[in-house]
CSV table of C-alpha atoms and ligand atoms in Angstrom, one decimal:
chain,number,residue,atom,x,y,z
L,19,MET,CA,-65.5,96.3,116.0
L,20,GLU,CA,-67.6,92.8,115.7
L,21,GLU,CA,-68.3,93.0,112.2
L,22,GLU,CA,-64.8,92.4,111.7
L,23,ARG,CA,-63.8,89.7,113.2
L,24,GLU,CA,-63.0,87.3,111.8
L,25,ARG,CA,-65.4,83.8,110.7
L,26,TRP,CA,-65.1,80.4,109.8
L,27,GLY,CA,-65.8,80.3,105.7
L,28,SER,CA,-68.2,77.3,106.0
L,29,LYS,CA,-69.6,74.8,108.0
L,30,PHE,CA,-66.5,71.7,107.1
L,31,GLY,CA,-64.3,74.9,107.3
L,32,PHE,CA,-64.6,74.4,111.5
L,33,ILE,CA,-64.7,71.3,111.7
L,34,MET,CA,-61.9,70.9,109.8
L,35,ALA,CA,-59.9,73.1,112.8
L,36,THR,CA,-61.4,71.7,115.3
L,37,MET,CA,-60.6,68.4,114.6
L,38,GLY,CA,-57.4,70.0,113.9
L,39,SER,CA,-57.1,71.0,117.1
L,40,ALA,CA,-58.6,67.9,118.5
L,41,VAL,CA,-56.1,65.6,117.1
L,42,GLY,CA,-53.2,65.3,118.5
L,43,LEU,CA,-49.9,64.3,119.9
L,44,GLY,CA,-53.5,63.4,122.1
L,45,ASN,CA,-54.5,60.9,120.3
L,46,ILE,CA,-51.5,59.9,119.1
L,47,TRP,CA,-48.4,59.7,120.9
L,48,MET,CA,-49.6,59.5,123.8
L,49,PHE,CA,-53.6,57.7,123.8
L,50,SER,CA,-50.9,55.0,122.4
L,51,TYR,CA,-48.6,55.1,125.9
L,52,ARG,CA,-51.4,55.5,128.2
L,53,CYS,CA,-53.8,53.3,126.7
L,54,GLY,CA,-50.4,50.7,126.9
L,55,ARG,CA,-49.2,51.8,130.2
L,56,CYS,CA,-53.1,51.2,131.9
L,57,GLY,CA,-53.8,47.5,130.5
L,58,GLY,CA,-55.3,48.0,126.8
L,59,ALA,CA,-58.8,48.0,126.1
L,60,ALA,CA,-59.2,48.6,130.1
L,61,PHE,CA,-59.0,52.2,129.4
L,62,LEU,CA,-61.2,52.5,127.1
L,63,ILE,CA,-64.2,52.2,128.9
L,64,PRO,CA,-63.8,54.9,131.1
L,65,TYR,CA,-62.4,56.6,128.6
L,66,LEU,CA,-65.7,56.0,126.5
L,67,ILE,CA,-67.5,56.8,129.3
L,68,ILE,CA,-66.1,60.4,130.2
L,69,LEU,CA,-66.3,60.8,126.9
L,70,PHE,CA,-70.0,60.3,127.3
L,71,LEU,CA,-70.3,62.2,130.4
L,72,VAL,CA,-68.1,65.4,129.5
L,73,GLY,CA,-66.3,65.6,126.6
L,74,ILE,CA,-68.7,66.8,124.3
L,75,ILE,CA,-70.4,68.7,126.9
L,76,GLY,CA,-67.9,70.5,127.0
L,77,LEU,CA,-67.3,71.4,123.5
L,78,MET,CA,-70.9,73.3,123.7
L,79,VAL,CA,-69.8,75.3,126.8
L,80,GLU,CA,-66.8,76.3,125.6
L,81,TRP,CA,-67.7,76.8,121.9
L,82,THR,CA,-70.9,78.2,123.2
L,83,LEU,CA,-69.4,80.5,125.4
L,84,GLY,CA,-67.1,81.8,122.7
L,85,ARG,CA,-70.4,83.1,120.2
L,86,LYS,CA,-72.6,84.4,122.4
L,87,ASN,CA,-69.9,86.8,123.3
L,88,LYS,CA,-68.1,86.9,119.7
L,89,ALA,CA,-64.8,87.6,122.0
L,90,GLY,CA,-61.9,84.8,122.9
L,91,VAL,CA,-62.0,83.9,127.4
L,92,LEU,CA,-60.7,87.0,128.4
L,93,ASP,CA,-63.5,88.7,126.8
L,94,SER,CA,-65.9,87.1,127.4
L,95,LEU,CA,-65.6,86.7,131.0
L,96,ILE,CA,-64.9,90.2,131.6
L,97,ASN,CA,-68.1,90.7,129.2
L,98,CYS,CA,-70.5,88.2,131.4
L,99,GLY,CA,-69.3,90.2,134.4
L,100,PHE,CA,-67.6,87.3,135.8
L,101,PRO,CA,-65.6,88.7,139.5
L,102,GLY,CA,-61.9,88.9,138.6
L,103,GLY,CA,-62.9,87.8,134.6
L,104,LYS,CA,-59.8,90.2,133.7
L,105,TYR,CA,-57.4,89.0,136.0
L,106,LEU,CA,-59.2,85.0,135.6
L,107,GLY,CA,-59.5,85.6,131.7
L,108,TRP,CA,-56.0,85.6,131.8
L,109,ILE,CA,-55.1,81.2,133.3
L,110,PRO,CA,-56.5,79.2,130.7
L,111,ILE,CA,-55.2,81.9,127.6
L,112,ILE,CA,-51.0,81.7,129.4
L,113,ASN,CA,-51.6,77.2,130.4
L,114,VAL,CA,-52.4,77.2,126.2
L,115,PHE,CA,-49.7,78.8,126.0
L,116,LEU,CA,-46.7,77.0,127.5
L,117,ILE,CA,-48.9,73.8,125.8
L,118,PHE,CA,-48.1,75.4,122.5
L,119,SER,CA,-44.5,76.1,124.3
L,120,PHE,CA,-43.7,72.2,125.0
L,121,TYR,CA,-45.3,70.3,122.3
L,122,ALA,CA,-43.4,72.0,119.5
L,123,VAL,CA,-40.3,70.1,120.9
L,124,ILE,CA,-41.9,66.9,120.5
L,125,GLU,CA,-43.2,68.6,117.5
L,126,GLY,CA,-40.2,69.2,116.6
L,127,TRP,CA,-38.7,64.9,117.4
L,128,CYS,CA,-41.2,63.8,115.3
L,129,MET,CA,-40.2,66.5,112.5
L,130,LYS,CA,-36.5,64.7,113.2
L,131,TYR,CA,-37.6,61.7,112.5
L,132,MET,CA,-39.8,61.6,110.1
L,133,VAL,CA,-36.8,63.6,107.9
L,134,MET,CA,-34.1,60.7,109.7
L,135,SER,CA,-36.8,58.0,107.5
L,136,LEU,CA,-37.0,60.1,105.0
L,137,SER,CA,-33.1,60.1,103.8
L,138,GLY,CA,-32.9,55.8,106.1
L,139,GLU,CA,-31.0,57.2,108.7
L,140,LEU,CA,-33.5,55.5,111.0
L,141,MET,CA,-32.8,52.5,109.5
L,142,ALA,CA,-29.0,51.8,110.8
L,143,ILE,CA,-29.9,53.7,114.2
L,144,ASP,CA,-30.3,52.2,118.1
L,145,PRO,CA,-33.5,53.5,118.4
L,146,GLY,CA,-32.6,53.6,122.7
L,147,PRO,CA,-29.4,55.2,122.9
L,148,TYR,CA,-30.2,57.8,119.8
L,149,PHE,CA,-33.2,59.1,121.2
L,150,GLY,CA,-31.2,59.2,124.2
L,151,ASN,CA,-28.4,60.9,123.0
L,152,PHE,CA,-30.8,63.7,120.6
L,153,VAL,CA,-32.8,65.0,123.5
L,154,SER,CA,-30.3,65.2,125.3
L,155,SER,CA,-28.6,67.4,122.5
L,156,TYR,CA,-29.0,71.2,122.0
L,157,GLU,CA,-30.5,69.6,118.8
L,158,PRO,CA,-34.2,69.7,119.3
L,159,LEU,CA,-33.4,73.9,119.1
L,160,ILE,CA,-33.7,74.1,115.6
L,161,TRP,CA,-36.7,71.6,115.4
L,162,LEU,CA,-38.5,73.3,117.5
L,163,ALA,CA,-38.0,77.2,115.7
L,164,ILE,CA,-38.9,75.1,112.7
L,165,GLY,CA,-42.1,74.3,114.0
L,166,ILE,CA,-42.8,77.4,115.5
L,167,ILE,CA,-42.4,79.4,112.2
L,168,ALA,CA,-44.4,76.6,110.4
L,169,THR,CA,-47.0,76.9,112.6
L,170,VAL,CA,-46.5,80.8,113.2
L,171,THR,CA,-46.8,81.3,109.5
L,172,ILE,CA,-50.0,79.5,109.1
L,173,ASN,CA,-50.8,81.7,112.1
L,174,SER,CA,-50.4,84.6,110.0
L,175,PHE,CA,-52.2,84.4,107.1
L,176,GLY,CA,-56.0,84.3,109.9
L,177,VAL,CA,-58.4,82.4,110.7
L,178,LYS,CA,-60.1,81.7,107.3
L,179,LYS,CA,-57.0,81.8,105.3
L,180,GLY,CA,-54.8,80.5,107.2
L,181,ILE,CA,-56.0,78.2,109.9
L,182,GLU,CA,-59.3,76.6,108.2
L,183,ARG,CA,-57.4,76.2,104.8
L,184,ALA,CA,-54.5,74.2,106.5
L,185,CYS,CA,-56.9,72.1,108.4
L,186,LYS,CA,-59.1,71.5,105.2
L,187,PHE,CA,-55.4,70.4,103.4
L,188,MET,CA,-53.9,68.6,106.2
L,189,MET,CA,-57.7,66.2,108.1
L,190,PRO,CA,-58.1,64.1,104.9
L,191,LEU,CA,-54.1,63.5,104.0
L,192,LEU,CA,-54.4,62.4,108.0
L,193,LEU,CA,-57.1,60.7,108.1
L,194,VAL,CA,-55.6,58.8,104.3
L,195,LEU,CA,-52.4,58.1,107.0
L,196,VAL,CA,-53.7,56.4,109.1
L,197,VAL,CA,-56.3,53.9,107.3
L,198,ILE,CA,-52.3,53.6,105.0
L,199,LEU,CA,-50.7,52.7,108.7
L,200,MET,CA,-53.9,50.9,110.0
L,201,ILE,CA,-54.1,48.0,106.9
L,202,ARG,CA,-50.3,47.4,106.9
L,203,SER,CA,-50.1,47.2,110.6
L,204,LEU,CA,-53.4,45.4,110.8
L,205,THR,CA,-52.0,42.6,108.2
L,206,LEU,CA,-48.7,41.2,110.0
L,207,PRO,CA,-48.1,38.1,110.9
L,208,GLY,CA,-48.4,37.8,114.6
L,209,ALA,CA,-51.2,41.5,115.0
L,210,GLU,CA,-54.3,39.5,116.7
L,211,ALA,CA,-52.8,39.6,119.9
L,212,GLY,CA,-52.6,43.1,119.7
L,213,ILE,CA,-55.8,43.6,118.5
L,214,ALA,CA,-56.6,41.3,121.5
L,215,PHE,CA,-55.3,43.7,123.8
L,216,PHE,CA,-57.0,46.3,122.2
L,217,THR,CA,-59.7,45.4,122.2
L,218,LYS,CA,-60.5,42.6,124.8
L,219,PRO,CA,-60.9,44.8,128.9
L,220,ASP,CA,-59.7,43.5,132.2
L,221,LEU,CA,-62.1,45.0,134.2
L,222,SER,CA,-59.3,44.8,137.0
L,223,LYS,CA,-57.3,46.6,135.2
L,224,ILE,CA,-59.9,50.3,136.1
L,225,THR,CA,-58.5,51.3,138.6
L,226,TRP,CA,-59.3,55.5,140.2
L,227,ASP,CA,-55.1,56.0,138.1
L,228,VAL,CA,-57.0,54.8,135.4
L,229,TRP,CA,-60.2,56.9,135.6
L,230,LEU,CA,-58.1,59.8,135.9
L,231,ASN,CA,-55.2,59.6,133.2
L,232,ALA,CA,-58.5,59.2,131.2
L,233,ALA,CA,-60.5,61.7,132.1
L,234,GLY,CA,-56.8,64.4,131.5
L,235,GLN,CA,-56.8,62.3,128.1
L,236,ILE,CA,-61.0,63.6,126.8
L,237,PHE,CA,-59.5,67.1,128.3
L,238,PHE,CA,-56.4,67.2,126.3
L,239,SER,CA,-57.7,65.1,123.5
L,240,LEU,CA,-60.8,67.7,122.8
L,241,SER,CA,-58.4,71.1,123.9
L,242,LEU,CA,-60.3,71.7,126.7
L,243,VAL,CA,-58.6,73.8,128.3
L,244,GLY,CA,-60.4,76.7,128.8
L,245,SER,CA,-59.0,78.2,125.7
L,246,THR,CA,-59.1,77.3,122.6
L,247,MET,CA,-62.8,75.9,121.9
L,248,VAL,CA,-63.4,79.2,123.2
L,249,VAL,CA,-62.1,81.3,120.5
L,250,TYR,CA,-63.1,78.0,118.3
L,251,GLY,CA,-66.7,78.8,119.1
L,252,SER,CA,-66.5,82.9,118.4
L,253,TYR,CA,-66.1,82.9,115.1
L,254,LEU,CA,-68.7,80.8,114.8
L,255,ARG,CA,-72.1,81.8,112.7
L,256,PRO,CA,-75.0,82.1,114.8
L,257,LYS,CA,-76.9,79.3,112.4
L,258,ASP,CA,-73.9,76.9,112.9
L,259,ASP,CA,-75.1,74.0,114.7
L,260,ILE,CA,-73.0,73.6,118.2
L,261,PRO,CA,-74.6,70.0,119.7
L,262,GLY,CA,-73.7,68.6,115.9
L,263,SER,CA,-70.8,69.5,115.8
L,264,ALA,CA,-69.7,67.7,119.3
L,265,LEU,CA,-71.0,64.9,118.4
L,266,ILE,CA,-68.9,65.2,115.0
L,267,VAL,CA,-65.5,66.4,116.5
L,268,ALA,CA,-65.7,64.1,119.8
L,269,LEU,CA,-67.3,61.2,117.2
L,270,GLY,CA,-64.5,62.0,115.3
L,271,ASN,CA,-61.6,62.3,117.5
L,272,THR,CA,-62.2,58.9,119.3
L,273,ALA,CA,-62.1,57.2,116.0
L,274,ILE,CA,-58.4,58.4,115.1
L,275,ALA,CA,-57.0,57.8,118.1
L,276,LEU,CA,-59.0,54.2,118.2
L,277,MET,CA,-57.0,53.8,114.5
L,278,CYS,CA,-53.8,54.8,115.4
L,279,GLY,CA,-54.6,52.1,118.3
L,280,PHE,CA,-55.4,49.3,115.6
L,281,VAL,CA,-51.3,50.7,113.9
L,282,ILE,CA,-49.6,51.3,117.1
L,283,PHE,CA,-50.8,47.8,118.9
L,284,PRO,CA,-50.6,45.0,116.8
L,285,ALA,CA,-47.7,45.9,115.2
L,286,VAL,CA,-46.2,46.2,118.7
L,287,PHE,CA,-47.4,42.6,119.8
L,288,SER,CA,-46.4,41.0,116.6
L,289,PHE,CA,-42.9,42.3,117.2
L,290,GLY,CA,-43.1,41.4,120.6
L,291,LEU,CA,-41.9,45.1,121.9
L,292,ASP,CA,-43.5,46.4,124.7
L,293,PRO,CA,-47.1,48.0,125.4
L,294,ALA,CA,-46.4,49.4,128.2
L,295,SER,CA,-43.5,51.5,127.6
L,296,GLY,CA,-44.9,54.7,128.8
L,297,PRO,CA,-43.8,58.3,126.4
L,298,SER,CA,-40.9,56.2,124.5
L,299,LEU,CA,-43.0,54.2,122.7
L,300,ALA,CA,-43.7,56.3,119.1
L,301,PHE,CA,-39.8,56.8,118.9
L,302,ILE,CA,-38.2,54.3,120.7
L,303,THR,CA,-40.6,51.3,120.0
L,304,LEU,CA,-41.7,52.0,116.6
L,305,SER,CA,-38.5,53.1,115.5
L,306,SER,CA,-37.2,49.5,115.9
L,307,ILE,CA,-40.3,47.8,114.4
L,308,PHE,CA,-39.7,49.6,111.4
L,309,GLN,CA,-36.5,48.3,111.4
L,310,GLN,CA,-37.5,45.2,111.4
L,311,MET,CA,-40.9,45.2,109.0
L,312,VAL,CA,-40.9,44.8,105.2
L,313,GLY,CA,-40.8,48.4,103.6
L,314,GLY,CA,-40.5,50.4,107.3
L,315,ARG,CA,-38.8,53.3,106.1
L,316,PHE,CA,-41.6,53.2,104.2
L,317,PHE,CA,-43.9,52.8,106.4
L,318,ALA,CA,-41.6,55.2,109.3
L,319,PHE,CA,-41.6,57.8,107.0
L,320,LEU,CA,-45.9,57.7,106.8
L,321,PHE,CA,-46.4,57.6,110.4
L,322,PHE,CA,-43.8,60.6,111.5
L,323,LEU,CA,-45.8,62.5,108.6
L,324,LEU,CA,-49.0,61.8,110.2
L,325,LEU,CA,-47.5,62.9,114.1
L,326,PHE,CA,-46.3,66.0,112.3
L,327,ILE,CA,-49.2,67.4,110.4
L,328,ALA,CA,-51.3,66.1,113.7
L,329,ALA,CA,-49.1,68.2,116.1
L,330,LEU,CA,-48.6,71.4,113.6
L,331,SER,CA,-52.8,71.7,113.0
L,332,SER,CA,-52.8,71.6,117.1
L,333,ASP,CA,-50.4,73.4,117.2
L,334,VAL,CA,-52.1,76.3,115.1
L,335,SER,CA,-55.1,76.0,117.8
L,336,MET,CA,-53.0,76.8,120.3
L,337,MET,CA,-51.7,79.8,119.9
L,338,GLU,CA,-54.9,81.2,117.6
L,339,PRO,CA,-55.9,82.5,121.8
L,340,VAL,CA,-53.0,84.0,122.6
L,341,THR,CA,-52.8,85.8,119.1
L,342,GLU,CA,-56.3,86.4,119.4
L,343,VAL,CA,-56.8,88.7,123.0
L,344,PHE,CA,-54.5,90.4,121.2
L,345,VAL,CA,-56.1,91.1,118.4
L,346,SER,CA,-59.3,92.1,119.7
L,347,HIS,CA,-58.3,93.3,122.9
L,348,PHE,CA,-55.7,94.9,122.4
L,349,LYS,CA,-56.7,95.9,119.0
L,350,LEU,CA,-52.2,94.7,117.9
L,351,GLY,CA,-51.7,93.3,114.3
L,352,ARG,CA,-51.9,89.6,113.8
L,353,LYS,CA,-48.3,89.5,111.5
L,354,LYS,CA,-46.8,90.6,114.3
L,355,VAL,CA,-48.4,89.0,117.4
L,356,THR,CA,-48.0,86.0,116.2
L,357,LEU,CA,-44.0,86.8,115.4
L,358,LEU,CA,-43.5,88.3,118.8
L,359,LEU,CA,-45.7,84.9,120.7
L,360,GLY,CA,-43.6,82.6,118.6
L,361,PHE,CA,-40.4,83.3,119.1
L,362,LEU,CA,-42.1,83.9,122.8
L,363,ALA,CA,-43.2,80.6,122.5
L,364,PHE,CA,-39.2,79.8,121.4
L,365,LEU,CA,-37.9,81.0,124.5
L,366,VAL,CA,-40.3,79.5,126.8
L,367,GLY,CA,-39.1,76.1,124.5
L,368,ILE,CA,-35.7,75.9,125.0
L,369,PRO,CA,-35.7,75.0,128.3
L,370,CYS,CA,-38.6,72.4,128.0
L,371,ALA,CA,-36.4,71.0,124.6
L,372,LEU,CA,-32.8,71.4,126.6
L,373,LEU,CA,-34.5,69.7,130.6
L,374,GLY,CA,-36.3,66.6,130.1
L,375,TRP,CA,-37.8,66.6,134.0
L,376,PHE,CA,-38.8,70.6,133.0
L,377,LEU,CA,-41.0,69.3,130.0
L,378,ASP,CA,-42.2,66.5,131.8
L,379,LEU,CA,-43.8,68.7,135.0
L,380,LEU,CA,-44.9,71.8,132.6
L,381,ALA,CA,-46.6,68.5,130.2
L,382,SER,CA,-47.9,66.5,132.7
L,383,VAL,CA,-48.3,68.4,136.1
L,384,VAL,CA,-49.4,71.6,135.1
L,385,THR,CA,-50.6,72.2,131.9
L,386,THR,CA,-53.0,69.6,132.3
L,387,MET,CA,-53.0,67.8,135.7
L,388,ILE,CA,-53.9,71.8,137.0
L,389,LEU,CA,-54.4,74.5,135.4
L,390,ALA,CA,-56.5,72.8,132.4
L,391,PRO,CA,-59.1,71.8,135.1
L,392,ILE,CA,-59.2,75.8,136.6
L,393,GLY,CA,-59.8,76.8,133.1
L,394,GLY,CA,-62.9,74.0,132.5
L,395,ILE,CA,-64.2,75.4,135.0
L,396,ILE,CA,-63.8,78.8,134.8
L,397,VAL,CA,-65.7,78.4,131.3
L,398,ALA,CA,-68.6,76.0,132.2
L,399,VAL,CA,-69.1,78.7,136.1
L,400,ALA,CA,-68.9,82.0,133.3
L,401,LEU,CA,-71.2,80.8,130.6
L,402,ALA,CA,-73.7,78.6,133.5
L,403,TRP,CA,-73.4,81.2,136.6
L,404,PHE,CA,-72.9,84.5,135.3
L,405,VAL,CA,-74.2,84.4,131.5
L,406,GLY,CA,-77.5,81.9,132.8
L,407,VAL,CA,-77.9,79.1,132.1
L,408,LYS,CA,-81.7,79.7,130.8
L,409,HIS,CA,-79.6,82.6,128.1
L,410,ALA,CA,-76.5,79.4,127.1
L,411,ARG,CA,-79.4,77.0,125.9
L,412,GLU,CA,-81.1,79.6,123.8
L,413,GLU,CA,-77.7,79.5,122.3
L,414,VAL,CA,-76.6,76.6,122.0
L,415,ASN,CA,-79.9,76.1,120.2
L,416,GLU,CA,-79.7,78.6,117.5
L,417,GLY,CA,-78.4,76.5,114.8
L,418,ALA,CA,-78.1,73.1,116.5
L,419,SER,CA,-80.3,70.4,114.7
L,420,ILE,CA,-80.4,68.2,118.2
L,421,LYS,CA,-82.1,70.5,120.4
L,422,MET,CA,-80.6,71.1,124.4
L,423,GLY,CA,-83.7,70.1,126.6
L,424,LYS,CA,-84.5,71.7,130.3
L,425,TRP,CA,-81.9,68.6,131.6
L,426,TRP,CA,-78.8,70.7,129.9
L,427,GLU,CA,-79.4,73.6,132.0
L,428,PRO,CA,-78.8,71.4,135.3
L,429,TYR,CA,-76.1,69.4,133.5
L,430,VAL,CA,-74.3,72.3,132.9
L,431,LYS,CA,-74.9,74.2,136.0
L,432,TYR,CA,-73.4,71.6,138.7
L,433,ILE,CA,-72.6,68.8,137.3
L,434,TYR,CA,-70.5,69.5,134.7
L,435,PRO,CA,-68.7,72.0,136.6
L,436,ALA,CA,-68.8,69.4,139.8
L,437,ILE,CA,-66.6,66.8,137.1
L,438,ILE,CA,-64.2,69.1,136.4
L,439,LEU,CA,-64.1,70.2,139.8
L,440,VAL,CA,-63.1,65.7,141.3
L,441,ILE,CA,-60.5,65.8,138.1
L,442,LEU,CA,-58.8,69.0,139.1
L,443,ILE,CA,-58.4,67.7,143.1
L,444,LEU,CA,-57.8,63.6,142.1
L,445,GLY,CA,-55.3,65.7,140.2
L,446,ILE,CA,-54.0,67.8,143.0
L,447,LEU,CA,-53.4,64.8,145.2
L,448,SER,CA,-51.3,62.9,142.9
L,449,CYS,CA,-49.7,65.7,142.6
L,450,PHE,CA,-48.5,65.5,146.4
L,451,GLY,CA,-48.2,61.6,146.1
L,452,ILE,CA,-51.7,61.7,147.6
L,453,PHE,CA,-52.8,60.0,145.2
L,454,GLU,CA,-51.4,57.9,142.0
L,455,ALA,CA,-51.2,58.7,138.8
L,456,THR,CA,-49.1,57.4,135.9
L,457,TRP,CA,-48.5,60.7,133.3
J,503,PFF,N1,-56.1,68.3,121.9
J,503,PFF,C1,-55.0,68.2,121.4
J,503,PFF,C2,-53.9,66.6,121.3
J,503,PFF,O1,-54.4,65.6,121.8
J,503,PFF,O2,-52.8,66.6,120.7
J,503,PFF,C3,-54.1,68.6,122.0
J,503,PFF,C4,-53.9,70.4,122.3
J,503,PFF,C5,-54.7,70.8,121.8
J,503,PFF,C6,-54.1,70.9,123.8
J,503,PFF,C7,-54.7,72.5,121.9
J,503,PFF,C8,-55.1,71.9,124.2
J,503,PFF,C9,-55.1,72.8,123.3
J,503,PFF,F1,-55.9,74.2,123.1
């Protein structure tokens, strides 16, 4: 059985697939609206601190658990004797499936806007009312179905021939698109105000709320939900470099998020619009910018194509931990499993597509603030306490270009799970309105 387990074809392929997972709507859409609401550059300080304190370590922890057990999260928990593992292992798997369902809805919006910019329709609409009418109609269901079909198609081909191959094509294209859009935005008249907003921090804006937003952003953005990165780690070969890859992916993901900030804020300021408009920033604010910009239709197409590629490569990674359970644990055929999961995701996606409050609830509260940190803690405890930090450190250092020293053991055993626990508690308090968070 172990011999049959799929593997990444190359280090480059693994990095592209993981970057594909990490770089998504979280980097472009969520990062920019959160950053806009949380005072621009002020957001970047907690963001970078949390990236170094927990983001990079988090990738190592999740990949190491997967590679050590050559299994996704459910079988890893069972293998290492985690109490109640065969039940608790489902939490991060169900969570990522819920994320997949609402995420595919927003991916559908991107496709719709991409097609509208291609046809030129985007140039003639009144962006605010148009978006409102669109999301309250049945049309998003059609786009949801198309997004899910695209994901199912890629995943049905497997790890190397499906996910890795698609990401090796999509990620370089994504980088080219970001660079073109960034050059366009930075050369707009009045772009300096946006650059200042994004680079000159006002320290008084860094409240607890901003810290919580930054933490949520890092976990979501690096796909640290306790299942996706575990299963991606399980396809690594023993000689692959876990710490080196974690550094590349964390920094690469941040670089793309920052570049997206340099796409969005200079344009928003150049046209005198509000950077703090929240989730509608990409669909309403930017649409009205494209309408006024020279070459707007072309750049709108590139922007929504960028969003679509980013979303699709992340969707693919969300489907994999769920697919893997049914393929490895229940020994079912991949093609059948992906089809069935696609159908189920569509069913869960229906209320997300039709009811705004349901989408909000699932996207912010349930999946990111509560279930994601729970998944993160389960994985950290499984690795540090049940596999054991000594074995974990041997595993993370296997094939590593930068070896983790003794400090790594207490860090992963106590500090890393404790930080996630604090994030979970603050998240829960904010759900009850005891602690305020802007999601
Ligand atoms: N990292 C993705 C983003 O930033 O949009 C979202 C994501 C992908 C979350 C995969 C969780 C996951 F398992």
